[in-house]
Coordinates of N, CA and C in Angstrom, one line a residue:
M1 N 91.0 101.1 70.9 CA 90.9 101.9 71.3 C 92.6 102.6 71.6
S2 N 93.6 103.3 71.0 CA 94.4 103.0 72.0 C 95.4 103.8 72.9
L3 N 96.5 103.9 73.1 CA 96.8 104.8 74.6 C 96.5 106.3 74.6
Q4 N 96.1 106.5 74.3 CA 96.6 108.8 73.8 C 94.9 108.6 74.4
E5 N 93.9 107.9 72.6 CA 93.2 107.5 73.2 C 92.9 107.9 74.8
I6 N 93.6 106.3 75.3 CA 92.2 106.1 76.4 C 92.7 107.4 77.6
R7 N 94.0 108.0 77.6 CA 94.3 109.1 78.4 C 93.5 110.8 78.0
D8 N 93.6 110.4 77.3 CA 92.6 111.7 76.9 C 91.4 111.5 78.0
T9 N 90.3 110.6 77.2 CA 89.3 109.2 77.9 C 89.3 110.1 79.5
A10 N 90.1 109.4 79.3 CA 90.4 108.7 81.1 C 90.3 109.8 82.4
P11 N 89.2 109.8 83.6 CA 89.1 110.8 84.1 C 90.4 111.9 85.0
R12 N 90.6 113.2 85.5 CA 92.2 113.8 86.0 C 91.9 113.1 87.6
R13 N 92.7 112.3 87.8 CA 93.0 112.4 89.9 C 94.2 113.6 90.9
E14 N 93.1 114.1 91.6 CA 95.6 114.5 91.5 C 95.5 113.9 92.2
V15 N 97.2 113.6 92.0 CA 98.4 112.5 92.4 C 99.5 114.0 93.3
P16 N 99.5 113.2 95.2 CA 100.3 114.2 95.5 C 101.4 114.0 94.2
R17 N 102.0 115.3 94.7 CA 103.6 115.1 94.4 C 104.6 115.5 95.8
Y18 N 105.6 114.3 95.2 CA 106.8 114.1 96.7 C 108.5 114.7 95.7
H19 N 109.2 115.6 96.6 CA 110.4 115.7 96.5 C 110.7 114.8 95.0
P20 N 111.4 115.0 93.8 CA 112.0 114.1 93.2 C 113.2 112.9 93.4
H21 N 113.5 113.4 94.4 CA 114.8 112.6 95.3 C 114.4 111.8 96.3
Q22 N 113.4 112.4 97.4 CA 112.9 111.7 98.8 C 111.9 109.8 98.3
P23 N 112.8 108.8 98.6 CA 112.3 107.6 99.0 C 110.6 108.0 99.4
V24 N 110.0 107.0 98.6 CA 108.4 107.3 98.6 C 108.4 106.1 98.9
G25 N 108.9 105.0 99.9 CA 108.8 103.6 100.0 C 109.7 102.5 99.4
G26 N 110.0 101.6 100.1 CA 110.6 100.3 98.7 C 111.9 100.7 99.0
S27 N 112.5 100.2 98.5 CA 113.8 99.9 97.6 C 113.9 99.0 96.1
I28 N 115.7 99.1 95.8 CA 116.0 97.4 95.3 C 117.4 97.3 95.5
I29 N 117.4 95.9 94.6 CA 118.8 95.9 95.6 C 119.7 95.9 94.3
D30 N 121.4 96.8 93.8 CA 121.9 97.0 92.7 C 122.6 95.4 93.1
A31 N 123.6 95.5 91.8 CA 124.1 93.8 91.3 C 124.9 93.9 93.1
Q32 N 125.6 95.2 93.6 CA 126.7 94.9 94.4 C 125.5 94.4 95.6
G33 N 124.8 94.5 95.7 CA 123.4 94.2 97.2 C 123.7 94.7 97.1
K34 N 123.5 96.4 96.4 CA 123.7 97.7 97.6 C 121.8 98.2 97.5
E35 N 121.5 98.7 98.5 CA 120.2 98.9 98.3 C 119.8 100.7 98.2
I36 N 119.1 100.7 97.1 CA 119.0 101.9 97.0 C 117.3 101.7 97.1
P37 N 116.6 103.3 97.4 CA 115.2 103.5 98.3 C 115.1 103.5 96.7
I38 N 113.8 104.1 96.7 CA 113.0 104.1 95.2 C 113.0 105.2 95.5
T39 N 113.2 105.9 94.2 CA 112.3 108.3 94.6 C 111.0 107.6 93.6
E40 N 110.6 109.2 93.8 CA 109.3 109.7 93.2 C 109.7 110.0 91.6
D41 N 111.5 110.5 91.4 CA 111.8 110.3 90.0 C 112.0 109.6 89.3
M42 N 112.2 107.9 89.3 CA 113.0 107.4 89.5 C 111.3 106.6 88.6
I43 N 109.8 107.0 89.7 CA 109.0 105.5 89.9 C 109.0 107.1 87.9
Q44 N 108.5 108.6 88.5 CA 108.1 109.1 86.7 C 108.6 108.8 85.7
R45 N 110.4 108.7 86.0 CA 110.9 107.5 84.4 C 110.3 106.5 84.6
A46 N 110.6 105.3 85.4 CA 110.2 104.5 84.7 C 108.6 104.7 84.0
C47 N 107.3 104.9 83.8 CA 106.8 105.5 83.5 C 107.0 106.0 82.3
R48 N 107.7 107.1 82.4 CA 107.5 107.4 80.8 C 108.2 106.9 80.0
E49 N 109.7 105.8 80.6 CA 109.8 104.7 79.0 C 108.9 104.2 79.5
L50 N 108.1 103.2 79.7 CA 107.1 102.4 79.6 C 105.7 103.1 78.4
E51 N 104.8 104.4 79.2 CA 104.3 104.8 78.7 C 105.3 104.9 77.2
N52 N 106.6 105.1 76.7 CA 107.2 105.6 75.4 C 107.0 103.8 74.6
S53 N 107.2 103.2 74.9 CA 107.6 101.7 74.5 C 105.9 101.4 74.2
C54 N 105.3 101.8 74.7 CA 103.9 101.4 73.9 C 103.7 102.3 73.4
V55 N 103.7 103.3 72.8 CA 103.3 104.3 70.8 C 103.4 104.1 70.3
Q56 N 105.7 103.7 70.6 CA 106.0 103.2 69.7 C 105.8 101.9 69.0
R57 N 105.3 100.7 69.9 CA 105.0 99.1 69.2 C 103.2 99.5 68.5
S58 N 102.6 100.7 69.3 CA 101.1 101.2 68.6 C 101.2 101.7 67.3
R59 N 102.6 101.7 67.0 CA 102.8 102.8 65.6 C 102.5 102.0 64.4

């Protein structure tokens, strides 16, 4: 079963939306040791990149 088939058959859930730049909890530490809050925008971008890498591998 492909990722697209799984996505098409998966039940849809309502996901709460946050302001894209509002911290959603948690942080990362950059190379200089600075704490950077994780935002909704960062999570969405990471999910898109992961999905794109899975689709490219399945071809």
